[in-house]
PDB file of C-alpha atoms in Angstrom:
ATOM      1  CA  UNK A   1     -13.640  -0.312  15.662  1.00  0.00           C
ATOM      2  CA  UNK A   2     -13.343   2.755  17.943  1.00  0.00           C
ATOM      3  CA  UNK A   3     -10.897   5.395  19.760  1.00  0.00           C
ATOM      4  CA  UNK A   4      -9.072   5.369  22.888  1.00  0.00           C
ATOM      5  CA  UNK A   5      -7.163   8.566  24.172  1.00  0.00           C
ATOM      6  CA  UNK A   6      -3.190   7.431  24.190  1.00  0.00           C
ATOM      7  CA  UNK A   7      -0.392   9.409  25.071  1.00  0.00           C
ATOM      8  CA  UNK A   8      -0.992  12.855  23.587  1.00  0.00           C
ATOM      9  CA  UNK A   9      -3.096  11.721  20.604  1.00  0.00           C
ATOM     10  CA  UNK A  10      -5.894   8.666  20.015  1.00  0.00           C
ATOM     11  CA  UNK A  11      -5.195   5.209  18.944  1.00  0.00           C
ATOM     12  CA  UNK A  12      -7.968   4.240  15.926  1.00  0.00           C
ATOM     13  CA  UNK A  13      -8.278   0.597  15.743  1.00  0.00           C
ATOM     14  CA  UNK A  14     -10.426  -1.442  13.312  1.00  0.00           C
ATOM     15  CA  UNK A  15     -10.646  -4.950  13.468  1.00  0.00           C
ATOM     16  CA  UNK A  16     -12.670  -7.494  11.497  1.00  0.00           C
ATOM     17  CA  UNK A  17     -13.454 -10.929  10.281  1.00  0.00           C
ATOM     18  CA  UNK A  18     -14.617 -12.077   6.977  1.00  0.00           C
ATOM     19  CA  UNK A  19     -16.725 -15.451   6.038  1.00  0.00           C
ATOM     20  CA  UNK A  20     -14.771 -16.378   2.982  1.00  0.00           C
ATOM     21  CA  UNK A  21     -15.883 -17.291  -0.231  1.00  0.00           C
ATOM     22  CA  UNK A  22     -17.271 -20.471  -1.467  1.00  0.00           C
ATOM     23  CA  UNK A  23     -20.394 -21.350   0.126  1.00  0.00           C
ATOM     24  CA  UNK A  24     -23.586 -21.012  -1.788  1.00  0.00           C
ATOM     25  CA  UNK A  25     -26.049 -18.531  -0.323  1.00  0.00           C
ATOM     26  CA  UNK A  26     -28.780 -19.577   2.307  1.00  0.00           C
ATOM     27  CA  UNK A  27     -26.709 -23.147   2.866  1.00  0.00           C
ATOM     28  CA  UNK A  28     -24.425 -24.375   5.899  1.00  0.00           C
ATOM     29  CA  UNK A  29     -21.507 -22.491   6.334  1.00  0.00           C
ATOM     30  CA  UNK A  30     -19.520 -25.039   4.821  1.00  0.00           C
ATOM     31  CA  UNK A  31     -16.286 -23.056   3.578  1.00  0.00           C
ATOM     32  CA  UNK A  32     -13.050 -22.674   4.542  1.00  0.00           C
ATOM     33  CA  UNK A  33     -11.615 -19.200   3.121  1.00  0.00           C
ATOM     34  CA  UNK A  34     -11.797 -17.669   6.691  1.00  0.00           C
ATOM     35  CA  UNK A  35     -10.084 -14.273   7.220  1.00  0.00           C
ATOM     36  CA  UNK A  36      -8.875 -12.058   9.952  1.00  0.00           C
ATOM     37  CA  UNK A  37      -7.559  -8.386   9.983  1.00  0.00           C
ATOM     38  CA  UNK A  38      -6.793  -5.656  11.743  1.00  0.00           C
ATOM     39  CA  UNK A  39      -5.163  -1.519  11.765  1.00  0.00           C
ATOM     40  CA  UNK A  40      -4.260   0.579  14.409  1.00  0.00           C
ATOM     41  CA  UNK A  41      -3.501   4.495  13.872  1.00  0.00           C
ATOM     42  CA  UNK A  42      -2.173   6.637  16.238  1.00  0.00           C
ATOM     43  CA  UNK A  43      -2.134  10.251  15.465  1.00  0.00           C
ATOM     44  CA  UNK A  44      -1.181  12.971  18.184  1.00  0.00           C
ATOM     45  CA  UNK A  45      -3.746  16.016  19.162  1.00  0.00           C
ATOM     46  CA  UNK A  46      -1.990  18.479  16.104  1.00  0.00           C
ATOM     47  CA  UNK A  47      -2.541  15.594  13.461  1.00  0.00           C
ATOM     48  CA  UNK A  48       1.010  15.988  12.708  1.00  0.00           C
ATOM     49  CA  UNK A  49       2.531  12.664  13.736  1.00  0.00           C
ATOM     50  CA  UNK A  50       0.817   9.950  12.009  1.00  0.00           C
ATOM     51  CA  UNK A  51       1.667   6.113  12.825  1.00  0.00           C
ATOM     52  CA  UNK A  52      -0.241   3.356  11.181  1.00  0.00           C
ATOM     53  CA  UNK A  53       0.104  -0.926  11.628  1.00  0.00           C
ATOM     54  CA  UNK A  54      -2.045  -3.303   9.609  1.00  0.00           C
ATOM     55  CA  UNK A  55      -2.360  -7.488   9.499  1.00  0.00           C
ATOM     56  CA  UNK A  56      -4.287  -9.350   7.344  1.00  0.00           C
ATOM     57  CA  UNK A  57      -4.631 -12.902   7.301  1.00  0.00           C
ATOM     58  CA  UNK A  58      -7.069 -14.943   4.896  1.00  0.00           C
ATOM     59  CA  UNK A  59      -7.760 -17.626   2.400  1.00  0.00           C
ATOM     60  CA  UNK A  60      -8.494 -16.394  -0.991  1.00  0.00           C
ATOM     61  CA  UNK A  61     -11.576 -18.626  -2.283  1.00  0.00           C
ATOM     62  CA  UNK A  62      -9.731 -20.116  -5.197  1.00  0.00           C
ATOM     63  CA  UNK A  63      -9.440 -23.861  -5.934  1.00  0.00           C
ATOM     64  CA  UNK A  64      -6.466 -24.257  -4.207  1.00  0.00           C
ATOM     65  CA  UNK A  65      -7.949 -22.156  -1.125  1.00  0.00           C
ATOM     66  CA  UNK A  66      -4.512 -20.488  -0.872  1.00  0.00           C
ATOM     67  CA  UNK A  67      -3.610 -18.326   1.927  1.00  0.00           C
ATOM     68  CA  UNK A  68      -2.304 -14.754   1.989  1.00  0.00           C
ATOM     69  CA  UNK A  69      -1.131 -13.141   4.981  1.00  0.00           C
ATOM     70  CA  UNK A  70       0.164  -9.155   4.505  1.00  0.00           C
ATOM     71  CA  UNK A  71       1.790  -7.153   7.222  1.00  0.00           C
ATOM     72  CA  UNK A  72       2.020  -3.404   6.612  1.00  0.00           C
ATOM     73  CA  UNK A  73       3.331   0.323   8.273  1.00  0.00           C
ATOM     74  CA  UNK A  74       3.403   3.217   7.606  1.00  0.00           C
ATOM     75  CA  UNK A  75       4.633   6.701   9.229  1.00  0.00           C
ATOM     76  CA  UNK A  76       3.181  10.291   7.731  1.00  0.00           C
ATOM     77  CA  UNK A  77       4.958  13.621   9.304  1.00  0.00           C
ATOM     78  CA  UNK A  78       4.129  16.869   9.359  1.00  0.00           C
ATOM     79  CA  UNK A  79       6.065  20.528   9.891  1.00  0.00           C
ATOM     80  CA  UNK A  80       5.393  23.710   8.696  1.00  0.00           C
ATOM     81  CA  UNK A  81       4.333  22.960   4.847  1.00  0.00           C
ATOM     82  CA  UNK A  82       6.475  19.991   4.879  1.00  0.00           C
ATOM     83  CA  UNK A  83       5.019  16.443   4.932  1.00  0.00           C
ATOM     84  CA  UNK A  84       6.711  13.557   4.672  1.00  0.00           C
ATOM     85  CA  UNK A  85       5.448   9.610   4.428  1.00  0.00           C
ATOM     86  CA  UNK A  86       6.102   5.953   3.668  1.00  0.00           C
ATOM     87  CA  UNK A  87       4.858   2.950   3.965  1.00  0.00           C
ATOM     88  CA  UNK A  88       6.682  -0.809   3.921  1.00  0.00           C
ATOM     89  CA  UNK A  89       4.564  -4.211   3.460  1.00  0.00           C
ATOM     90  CA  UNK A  90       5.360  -7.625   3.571  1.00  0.00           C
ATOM     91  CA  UNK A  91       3.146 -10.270   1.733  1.00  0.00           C
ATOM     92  CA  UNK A  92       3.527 -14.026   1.883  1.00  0.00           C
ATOM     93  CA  UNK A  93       1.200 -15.821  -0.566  1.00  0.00           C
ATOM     94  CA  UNK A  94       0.875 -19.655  -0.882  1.00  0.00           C
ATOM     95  CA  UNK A  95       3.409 -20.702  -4.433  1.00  0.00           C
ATOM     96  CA  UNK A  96       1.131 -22.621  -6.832  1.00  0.00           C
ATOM     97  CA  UNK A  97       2.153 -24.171  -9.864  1.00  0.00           C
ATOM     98  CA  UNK A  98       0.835 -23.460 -13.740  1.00  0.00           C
ATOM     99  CA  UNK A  99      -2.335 -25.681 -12.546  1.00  0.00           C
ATOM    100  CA  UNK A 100      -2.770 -23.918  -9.453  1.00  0.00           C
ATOM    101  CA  UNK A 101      -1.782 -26.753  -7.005  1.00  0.00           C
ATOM    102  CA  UNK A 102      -0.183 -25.368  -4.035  1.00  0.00           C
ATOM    103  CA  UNK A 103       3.210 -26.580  -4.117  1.00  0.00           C
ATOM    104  CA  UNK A 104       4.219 -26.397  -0.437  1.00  0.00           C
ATOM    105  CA  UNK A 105       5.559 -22.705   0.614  1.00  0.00           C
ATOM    106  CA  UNK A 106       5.089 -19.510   0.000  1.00  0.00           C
ATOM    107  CA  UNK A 107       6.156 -16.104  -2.131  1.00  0.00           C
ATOM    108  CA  UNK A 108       7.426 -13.600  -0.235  1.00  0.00           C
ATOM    109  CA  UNK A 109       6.915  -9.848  -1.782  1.00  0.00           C
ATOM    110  CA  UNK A 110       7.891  -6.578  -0.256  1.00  0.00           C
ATOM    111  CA  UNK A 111       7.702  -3.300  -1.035  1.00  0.00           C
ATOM    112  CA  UNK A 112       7.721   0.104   0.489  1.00  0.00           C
ATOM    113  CA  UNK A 113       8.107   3.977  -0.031  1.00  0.00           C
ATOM    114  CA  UNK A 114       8.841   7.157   0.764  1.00  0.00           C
ATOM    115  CA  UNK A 115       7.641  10.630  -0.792  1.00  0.00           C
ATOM    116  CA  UNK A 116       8.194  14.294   0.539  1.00  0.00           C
ATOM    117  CA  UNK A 117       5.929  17.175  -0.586  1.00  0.00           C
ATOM    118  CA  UNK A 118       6.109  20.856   0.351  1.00  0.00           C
ATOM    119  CA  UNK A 119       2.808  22.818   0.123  1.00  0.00           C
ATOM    120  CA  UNK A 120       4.389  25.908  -1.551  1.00  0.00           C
ATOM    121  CA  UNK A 121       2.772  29.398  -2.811  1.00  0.00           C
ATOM    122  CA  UNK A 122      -0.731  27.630  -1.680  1.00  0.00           C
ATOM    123  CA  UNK A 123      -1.559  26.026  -4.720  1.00  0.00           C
ATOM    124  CA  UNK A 124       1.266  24.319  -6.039  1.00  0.00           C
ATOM    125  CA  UNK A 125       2.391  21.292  -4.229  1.00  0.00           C
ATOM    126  CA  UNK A 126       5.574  19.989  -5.631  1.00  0.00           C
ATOM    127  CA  UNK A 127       7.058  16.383  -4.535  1.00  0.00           C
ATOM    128  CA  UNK A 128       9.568  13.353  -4.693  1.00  0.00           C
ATOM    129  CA  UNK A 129       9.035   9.541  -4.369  1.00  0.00           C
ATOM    130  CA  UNK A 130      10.680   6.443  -4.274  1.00  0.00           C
ATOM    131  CA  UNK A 131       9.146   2.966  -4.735  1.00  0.00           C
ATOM    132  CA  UNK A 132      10.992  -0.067  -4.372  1.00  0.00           C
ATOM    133  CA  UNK A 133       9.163  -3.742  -5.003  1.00  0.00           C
ATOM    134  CA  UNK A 134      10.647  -7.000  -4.925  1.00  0.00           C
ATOM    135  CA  UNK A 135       7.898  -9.854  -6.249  1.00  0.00           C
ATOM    136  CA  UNK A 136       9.682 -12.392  -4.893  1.00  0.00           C
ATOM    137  CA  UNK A 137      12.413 -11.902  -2.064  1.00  0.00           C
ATOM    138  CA  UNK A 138      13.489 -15.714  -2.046  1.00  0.00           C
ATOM    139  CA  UNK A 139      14.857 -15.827  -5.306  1.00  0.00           C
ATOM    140  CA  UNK A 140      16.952 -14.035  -7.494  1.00  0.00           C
ATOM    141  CA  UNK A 141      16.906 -10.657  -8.403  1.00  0.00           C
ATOM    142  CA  UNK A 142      13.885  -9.088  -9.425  1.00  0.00           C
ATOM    143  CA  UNK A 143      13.273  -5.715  -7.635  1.00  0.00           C
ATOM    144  CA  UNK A 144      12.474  -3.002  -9.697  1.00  0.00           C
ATOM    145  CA  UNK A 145      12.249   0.686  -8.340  1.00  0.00           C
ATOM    146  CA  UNK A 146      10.497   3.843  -9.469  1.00  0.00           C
ATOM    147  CA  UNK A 147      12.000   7.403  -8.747  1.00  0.00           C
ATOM    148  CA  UNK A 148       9.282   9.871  -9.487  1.00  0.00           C
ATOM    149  CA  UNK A 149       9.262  13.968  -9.121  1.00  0.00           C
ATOM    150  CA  UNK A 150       6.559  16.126  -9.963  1.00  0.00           C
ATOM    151  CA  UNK A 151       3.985  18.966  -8.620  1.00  0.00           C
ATOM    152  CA  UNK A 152       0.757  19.884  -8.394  1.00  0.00           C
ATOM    153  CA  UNK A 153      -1.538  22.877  -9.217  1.00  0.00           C
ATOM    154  CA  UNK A 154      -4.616  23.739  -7.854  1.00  0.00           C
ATOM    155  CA  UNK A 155      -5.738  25.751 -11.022  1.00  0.00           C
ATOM    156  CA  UNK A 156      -9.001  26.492  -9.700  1.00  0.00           C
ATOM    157  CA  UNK A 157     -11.337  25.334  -6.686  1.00  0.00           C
ATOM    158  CA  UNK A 158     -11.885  22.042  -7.812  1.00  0.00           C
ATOM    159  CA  UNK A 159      -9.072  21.280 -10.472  1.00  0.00           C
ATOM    160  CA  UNK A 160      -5.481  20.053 -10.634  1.00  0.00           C
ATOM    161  CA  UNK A 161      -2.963  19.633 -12.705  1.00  0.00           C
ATOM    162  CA  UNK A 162      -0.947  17.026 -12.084  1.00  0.00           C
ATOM    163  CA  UNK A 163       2.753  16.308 -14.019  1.00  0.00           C
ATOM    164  CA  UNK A 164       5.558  13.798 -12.908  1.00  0.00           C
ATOM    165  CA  UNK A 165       8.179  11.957 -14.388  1.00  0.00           C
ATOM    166  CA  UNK A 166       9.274   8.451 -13.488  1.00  0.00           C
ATOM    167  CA  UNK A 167      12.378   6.826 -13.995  1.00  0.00           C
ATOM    168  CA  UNK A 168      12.289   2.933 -13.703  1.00  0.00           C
ATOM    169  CA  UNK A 169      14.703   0.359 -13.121  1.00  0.00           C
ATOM    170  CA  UNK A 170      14.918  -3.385 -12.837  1.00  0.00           C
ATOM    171  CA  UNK A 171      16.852  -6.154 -11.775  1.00  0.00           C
ATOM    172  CA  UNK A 172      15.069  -8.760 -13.801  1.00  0.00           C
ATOM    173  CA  UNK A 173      16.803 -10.099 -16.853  1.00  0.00           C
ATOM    174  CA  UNK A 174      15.389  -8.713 -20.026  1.00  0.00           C
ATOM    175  CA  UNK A 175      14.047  -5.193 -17.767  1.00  0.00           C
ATOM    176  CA  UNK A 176      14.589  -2.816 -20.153  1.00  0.00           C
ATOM    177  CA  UNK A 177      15.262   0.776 -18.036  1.00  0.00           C
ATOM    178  CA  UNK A 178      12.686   3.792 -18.795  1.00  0.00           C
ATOM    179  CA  UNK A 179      11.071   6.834 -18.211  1.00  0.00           C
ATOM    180  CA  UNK A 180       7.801   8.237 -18.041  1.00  0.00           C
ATOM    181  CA  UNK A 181       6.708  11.648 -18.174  1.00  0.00           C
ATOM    182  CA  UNK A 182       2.779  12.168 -17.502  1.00  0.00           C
ATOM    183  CA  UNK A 183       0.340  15.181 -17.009  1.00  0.00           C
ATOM    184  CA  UNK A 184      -3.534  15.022 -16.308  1.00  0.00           C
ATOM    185  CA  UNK A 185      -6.360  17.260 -15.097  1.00  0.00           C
ATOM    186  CA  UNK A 186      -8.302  16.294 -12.185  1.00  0.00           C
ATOM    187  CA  UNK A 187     -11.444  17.895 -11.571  1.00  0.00           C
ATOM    188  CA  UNK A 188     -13.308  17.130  -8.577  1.00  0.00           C
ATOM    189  CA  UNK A 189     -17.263  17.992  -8.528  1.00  0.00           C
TER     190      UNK A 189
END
């Protein structure tokens, strides 16, 4: 990993490459689960333009020594009190039956969002986000989306609480529509 100076911010970068799984320890490296990844992050001198890229690539260790590649972004902006940010992935896995034999291609999932939040009154932080997933992009419909609002209060140095309400929809037969409402404290020591 390391840092290079790029236009008027830094570009992070992180790469790295993993053994795999399979191999017994202190014997030949005998497996083939290899895997490869990779992020870059540019943020500018202010820290409030934030652009991110990520790539994974890898075999899983299972029987079947399936592969799953992911390719991912996201974007985080921010003015005044306002920050905004999403993300979108893309993940191809190898399709394996109810045995797990690899039956030739792959699932394709995707999902992404985006959330704003306004640091308001500083302690409350209220904010909206959308989710959107789709399992499987190849076939049918299947997406299902979550539209959540909800703030936060910094009670006291240390502890939150946190309340949002999701509302959740599907496009899989048999999704039956719903929402959430949930509240927590979160204390930090």
């Amino acid at each position: 990993n390391g840092t290079w100076p790029f236009l008027h911010g830094d570009l992070e970068y992180f790469l790295y490459a993993g053994n795999g799984k399979g191999a017994a320890p202190y014997e030949q490296d005998d497996n083939k689960n290899k895997a490869i990844g990779m992020r870059l992050l540019f943020a500018d001198k202010l820290e409030r333009l934030k652009l991110g890229a990520s790539f994974f690539r890898g075999r899983n260790g299972n029987d079947a020594n399936t592969l799953q590649q992911i390719a991912a972004g996201d974007v985080e902006l921010r003015l005044a009190a306002v920050k905004l940010q999403g993300e979108a992935t893309m993940n191809e896995f190898d399709r394996l039956d109810a045995k797990g034999v690899f039956l030739g291609w792959q699932r394709r999932a995707l999902g992404a969002y985006v959330q704003g939040s306004l640091e308001a009154w500083g302690r409350v932080q209220p904010f909206a986000r959308y989710d959107h997933y789709d399992p499987d992009i190849d076939f049918g419909k299947d997406a299902e989306t979550d539209a959540t609002v909800g703030f936060n209060v910094n009670v006291m140095k240390g502890v939150f609480l946190k309340m949002e309400t999701h509302v959740l929809r599907g496009q899989a037969p048999g999704f039956i529509p719903y929402e959430v409402f949930i509240a927590s404290v979160a204390a930090g020591f």
